[in-house]
């Protein structure tokens, strides 16, 4: 690996200062579970590695029934799935966080890092999209908020500008009678990257669906919000016909590729299977809420 | 020689001060700087678990952590698993159940299993298999490893 | 873990389950593996590898790299002598030193993605890596040839300009290194006599052994031309032979010290890092450690061949196999030497068939040179035969295990390649599986199915040496040259303890370096407990002979008048006054009776056929009909293991091979892009089973003693990998109605087959309306 400088700022101001000063040659590190691999492979060669885990704003997890969840970008996955409040309110996000690599990875990797890595196959991103999460960025010119579905612009690239830092993810409180779920397909039972991952959050009033959001991973160059499929569910009776319709619309929106993890044809097929399964799982949970 | 950074950490309950380059992984620091070679390298991508150590009690792939990130944290490695001359029950059970063949994955498995038993003292077989899924073994088919962990839990519980 | 006791269990130590003597070092992290050595002044070596699958090297410039602070030396193929092209017997293998040398460092041409081109030694591994980026190699890319089918087509790009085979003649450049054929009887008449003939075509993927320890070596070069290499290898003597050939030095000038080895499965039976570490050590005057990363292991060490296979078998309606024809092409990788020959020698050897034709081709392609992998060649070959047998059993309506039992090889059956089987346990193995609780249990539930298959591996013999030293306190040490890859030191100590009448913890087993023990072939071919075990047995018997001589001297009688039993020497009561001494008492008197007692033995047990092993497996699967994902629900393996010296480690071999076979069946494969560059260079996408992917692996040890070994030992390490892929394919068929004929049976592939099957069924249903 090339030579690097390591900085561990303890405040947001310091961190933004360092990142702004070094621009493209600096990169924040949270869990490091993607960055170190990329640096070893020579894919990314930042000269300044800025450890953001010592900044309180990036590591907190705070839930308020009125305003929702503020999820620090650097909070490790283990603190998400070990958090009983999150398990109750955001079971889909929790199951996504519990799927990234092994437990060893989950001890270090963060949801914010998963998003900033910009992979189309990130497990937590479809779950965040389903929940309508917004990313709060702070940079030298102040702060801004970006919807998660607009965060990744191409494989490995995000909206983050030089000097900017993802501070936290803002997730609305779950409405009554709602729930989320995340299901991915992998060839083994653990330790794989999603061939396809689907996140869904739905609200049911009796047998009618009043709100729905579906996020899709590994089906396009970036994680997607399945807008048509989601809208098609809203205001309809939530039954097999509606689910199938949503699944077909999700398949239509997917534009997957052939790679070592699956063929495009197989991926499109999985979008249908997993959209059905994820909606059913979310609905089963919503009926209990 | 690139600039080295002072890192203060605790390894197996002993305070340790060390110098390392920022680009060195914690795995490299343990092995190349401290010559604590019980922690093994299998893949450098977090996919095999051979380099598993505990950081503040949590299992971590030491290949995916920089040495400098160990500043202020408590590390546990295979070298500290036995207490003096007495083996940890997991070590004993691994021997009794013939849970190792080549033995290269064994330190990582033992550390992952310790993290599990520290958290869930009486795990089910499914829990054992789930918690060890981040550690690859190519020799045993896992059968005797799972038996050993269950037996260690039974004995300690 | 049932042990079927066919063997006469007359032993005191053999058959028990003591704690392995080297275990404590392995559970405490003290054991030293290949990468665990550090020496004062040691440098770190890294290897520059080709990004092309097939290219001519026009030039290599490394001035910039040499100027990087901390870089001490760079080597290329120019630093190696041009080795002999003629294949030579090196240990158990026929190797051309020239091809071997070209694989260590490419000469003129690169033949696969990852082919080593140059190597750097520097003061830190990071500096060495950065230096690699500064080496400028000018390549002229050539068209890659990635499969045997492509490589065998007329007009295919040629990998090795001077490669020829007998059939095509001396003027015809080719990618086919060898065509091997075994023939018996009258094939046409055999098929005519059959009531049911099935012919099918199969393909298997390139798969890697997947040992967890990457290759690592430290080279130390002395100014007098003597050198030492510490390395993780399955065969220290093989490394000595191969490395000295490549480096052009006398064999005796190199000492090879084998480290503990973190898995090999055949993959560590050749050289990669060793000559490079030595070359860099020679050039720098420092010890140099060369370690591979996982991606280097996957890209550039020897996986095993993908194959293309055609199988045709005929049976009578009663279930008698009348004829079989098998055609196989093995992808050797960049240089000749796939496991095609052992594949052809095992493919149908489990069965007694009157009419046979087996053709095998060894074909070079732009993939890494293959190396041995557990029962080399047999697993891929068995996939076709054992699947076709399942189809035949279904067609004629008999139990698939009965079909195998009915046609099974037994004592006296002649193998397709000549030798006649001595006492073997194939039929007993199939019968044990047939009688198992698993096979007789009911499998219920949708999308579930049960499959069986069998496998054969002949096991190697070859040469081994052993010494047994008796200490003054009456304890003993056993020294061998066999690297311990899975607990063999325990077996060696147990065999010596059995003979000497010592408790197991009073015998210390040692694996020696090449200067400290006689020549010993690789730890491979399931040969260690068999052949090295035989050497240890004979060395311990040599000790007993000397103990009798010492006692006879003290008792003033002849050695023939002394008996040795369970650690006690006695005069034969019918001859003399009763006298007795324990081994311990006698050991205290060695100083007065002629000095220390050293027992020695060496054996050469011959090649193939030293102790044939058979396995049969029963697998239950569940298939997700929506995704094509297969879950293994239950698996039981029965194997003829001869006398199980340490049953726990025998079970471990059965379980480990089964797990590898399951990985091979379901998800493991090399994925290349259109330019021949390997895509899955890590363990994320080279998907070996985790413990969540496998159930408990039940074992049935069938102990049919091997008549060619004093303790009845048979090799047990390999055959367990052979039957799983076919058994899983057969189980998938029972679960879904789909016959899979290509490995791996991964979700995308199985899903496609399930959809085609459903479409064709719907089509048939529509046509029937």
Coordinates of N, CA and C in Angstrom, one line a residue, chain A residues 1-3 40-43 45 185-193 195 258-263 265-266 269-270 273-274 277, chain C residues 126-127 129-130 133 624-629 631 667 671 679-680 683-690 692-693 747-748 751-752 755:
Chain A
X1 N 0.8 -1.2 0.0 CA 0.0 0.0 0.0 C 0.9 1.3 0.0
X2 N 0.4 2.3 -0.6 CA 1.1 3.6 -0.6 C 1.2 4.2 0.8
X3 N 2.0 5.2 0.9 CA 2.2 5.8 2.2 C 1.0 6.7 2.5
X40 N -5.5 -1.3 -0.6 CA -4.6 -2.4 -0.9 C -4.6 -2.8 -2.4
X41 N -5.8 -2.7 -3.0 CA -5.9 -3.1 -4.4 C -5.4 -1.9 -5.3
X42 N -5.2 -0.8 -4.7 CA -4.8 0.4 -5.5 C -5.9 1.1 -6.2
X43 N -7.2 0.7 -5.8 CA -8.3 1.3 -6.5 C -8.5 2.7 -6.0
X45 N -6.4 5.7 -3.7 CA -5.1 6.0 -3.1 C -5.1 7.4 -2.4
X185 N -30.7 -11.8 -1.9 CA -30.3 -13.1 -2.4 C -28.8 -13.3 -2.5
X186 N -28.3 -14.3 -1.8 CA -26.9 -14.7 -2.0 C -26.8 -16.2 -2.2
X187 N -25.7 -16.6 -2.9 CA -25.6 -18.0 -3.2 C -25.3 -18.9 -1.9
X188 N -24.6 -18.3 -1.0 CA -24.4 -19.0 0.3 C -25.3 -18.5 1.3
X189 N -25.2 -18.9 2.6 CA -26.1 -18.4 3.6 C -25.6 -17.2 4.4
X190 N -24.3 -16.9 4.1 CA -23.7 -15.7 4.8 C -22.5 -15.3 3.9
X191 N -21.9 -14.2 4.3 CA -20.6 -13.8 3.7 C -20.6 -13.5 2.2
X192 N -21.7 -13.2 1.6 CA -21.7 -12.8 0.2 C -22.2 -11.4 0.0
X193 N -22.0 -10.9 -1.2 CA -22.5 -9.6 -1.6 C -23.9 -9.9 -2.2
X195 N -26.7 -10.5 -4.6 CA -27.0 -10.6 -6.0 C -28.1 -9.7 -6.4
X258 N -24.7 -8.7 -16.3 CA -24.1 -10.0 -16.1 C -22.8 -9.8 -15.4
X259 N -22.6 -10.5 -14.3 CA -21.3 -10.5 -13.7 C -21.1 -11.8 -12.9
X260 N -20.0 -11.9 -12.2 CA -19.6 -13.1 -11.5 C -20.6 -13.5 -10.4
X261 N -21.5 -12.5 -10.1 CA -22.5 -12.8 -9.0 C -23.8 -13.3 -9.6
X262 N -24.0 -13.1 -10.9 CA -25.3 -13.5 -11.4 C -25.5 -12.9 -12.8
X263 N -26.3 -13.5 -13.6 CA -26.6 -13.0 -14.9 C -27.7 -11.9 -14.8
X265 N -30.4 -11.8 -16.5 CA -31.6 -12.5 -16.6 C -32.0 -13.0 -15.2
X266 N -31.0 -13.6 -14.5 CA -31.3 -14.2 -13.2 C -31.6 -13.1 -12.2
X269 N -35.2 -11.9 -12.7 CA -36.0 -12.9 -12.1 C -36.1 -12.7 -10.5
X270 N -34.9 -12.4 -9.9 CA -34.8 -12.3 -8.5 C -35.5 -11.0 -8.0
X273 N -39.0 -12.1 -7.4 CA -39.1 -13.0 -6.2 C -38.9 -12.3 -4.9
X274 N -37.8 -11.4 -4.9 CA -37.5 -10.7 -3.6 C -38.5 -9.6 -3.4
X277 N -41.3 -11.4 -1.8 CA -41.0 -11.8 -0.4 C -40.8 -10.7 0.6
Chain C
X126 N 5.3 -3.0 2.1 CA 4.6 -1.9 1.4 C 5.5 -1.3 0.3
X127 N 6.8 -1.1 0.7 CA 7.7 -0.6 -0.3 C 7.9 -1.5 -1.5
X129 N 5.6 -3.5 -2.6 CA 4.4 -3.4 -3.5 C 4.4 -2.1 -4.3
X130 N 4.8 -1.1 -3.7 CA 4.9 0.2 -4.4 C 5.9 0.1 -5.6
X133 N 4.6 -1.3 -8.8 CA 3.9 -0.3 -9.7 C 4.8 0.5 -10.6
X624 N -34.8 -24.3 -3.4 CA -35.7 -23.2 -3.5 C -36.2 -23.0 -4.9
X625 N -37.5 -23.3 -5.2 CA -37.9 -23.4 -6.6 C -37.9 -22.0 -7.2
X626 N -37.9 -20.9 -6.4 CA -37.9 -19.6 -6.9 C -36.6 -19.0 -7.2
X627 N -35.5 -19.5 -6.6 CA -34.2 -18.9 -6.7 C -33.1 -19.9 -7.2
X628 N -33.4 -21.2 -7.2 CA -32.5 -22.2 -7.6 C -31.4 -22.5 -6.6
X629 N -31.6 -22.0 -5.3 CA -30.6 -22.2 -4.3 C -30.8 -23.6 -3.6
X631 N -30.0 -26.1 -0.5 CA -29.6 -26.3 0.9 C -29.3 -27.7 1.1
X667 N -21.1 -24.0 -5.6 CA -20.8 -22.6 -5.8 C -19.4 -22.3 -6.2
X671 N -14.2 -17.6 -12.4 CA -15.0 -16.8 -13.4 C -14.0 -15.9 -14.1
X679 N -12.0 -12.9 -12.6 CA -12.8 -11.9 -11.9 C -12.9 -12.1 -10.4
X680 N -13.1 -13.4 -10.0 CA -13.3 -13.6 -8.5 C -12.0 -14.0 -7.9
X683 N -12.1 -14.4 -1.5 CA -12.9 -15.4 -0.9 C -14.4 -14.9 -0.8
X684 N -14.6 -13.7 -1.2 CA -16.0 -13.2 -1.2 C -16.7 -13.8 -2.4
X685 N -16.0 -13.9 -3.5 CA -16.7 -14.4 -4.7 C -16.2 -15.7 -5.2
X686 N -15.1 -16.2 -4.5 CA -14.8 -17.7 -4.7 C -15.4 -18.3 -3.5
X687 N -16.6 -18.9 -3.6 CA -17.5 -19.1 -2.5 C -17.3 -20.5 -1.9
X688 N -16.5 -20.6 -0.9 CA -16.3 -21.9 -0.2 C -17.4 -22.0 0.9
X689 N -17.8 -23.2 1.2 CA -18.9 -23.3 2.2 C -18.5 -22.7 3.6
X690 N -19.4 -21.9 4.2 CA -19.2 -21.5 5.6 C -19.9 -22.6 6.5
X692 N -22.5 -22.2 8.1 CA -23.9 -22.1 8.0 C -24.5 -22.8 6.7
X693 N -23.5 -23.1 5.8 CA -24.0 -23.8 4.6 C -24.0 -25.3 4.7
X747 N -27.0 -21.2 -8.1 CA -28.4 -20.7 -8.3 C -28.8 -20.2 -9.7
X748 N -28.0 -19.4 -10.3 CA -28.4 -18.9 -11.7 C -28.5 -20.1 -12.7
X751 N -31.5 -22.3 -11.6 CA -32.8 -21.6 -11.9 C -33.2 -21.7 -13.3
X752 N -32.1 -21.5 -14.2 CA -32.4 -21.5 -15.6 C -32.9 -22.9 -16.0
X755 N -36.5 -23.4 -14.9 CA -37.4 -22.6 -15.8 C -37.6 -23.4 -17.1

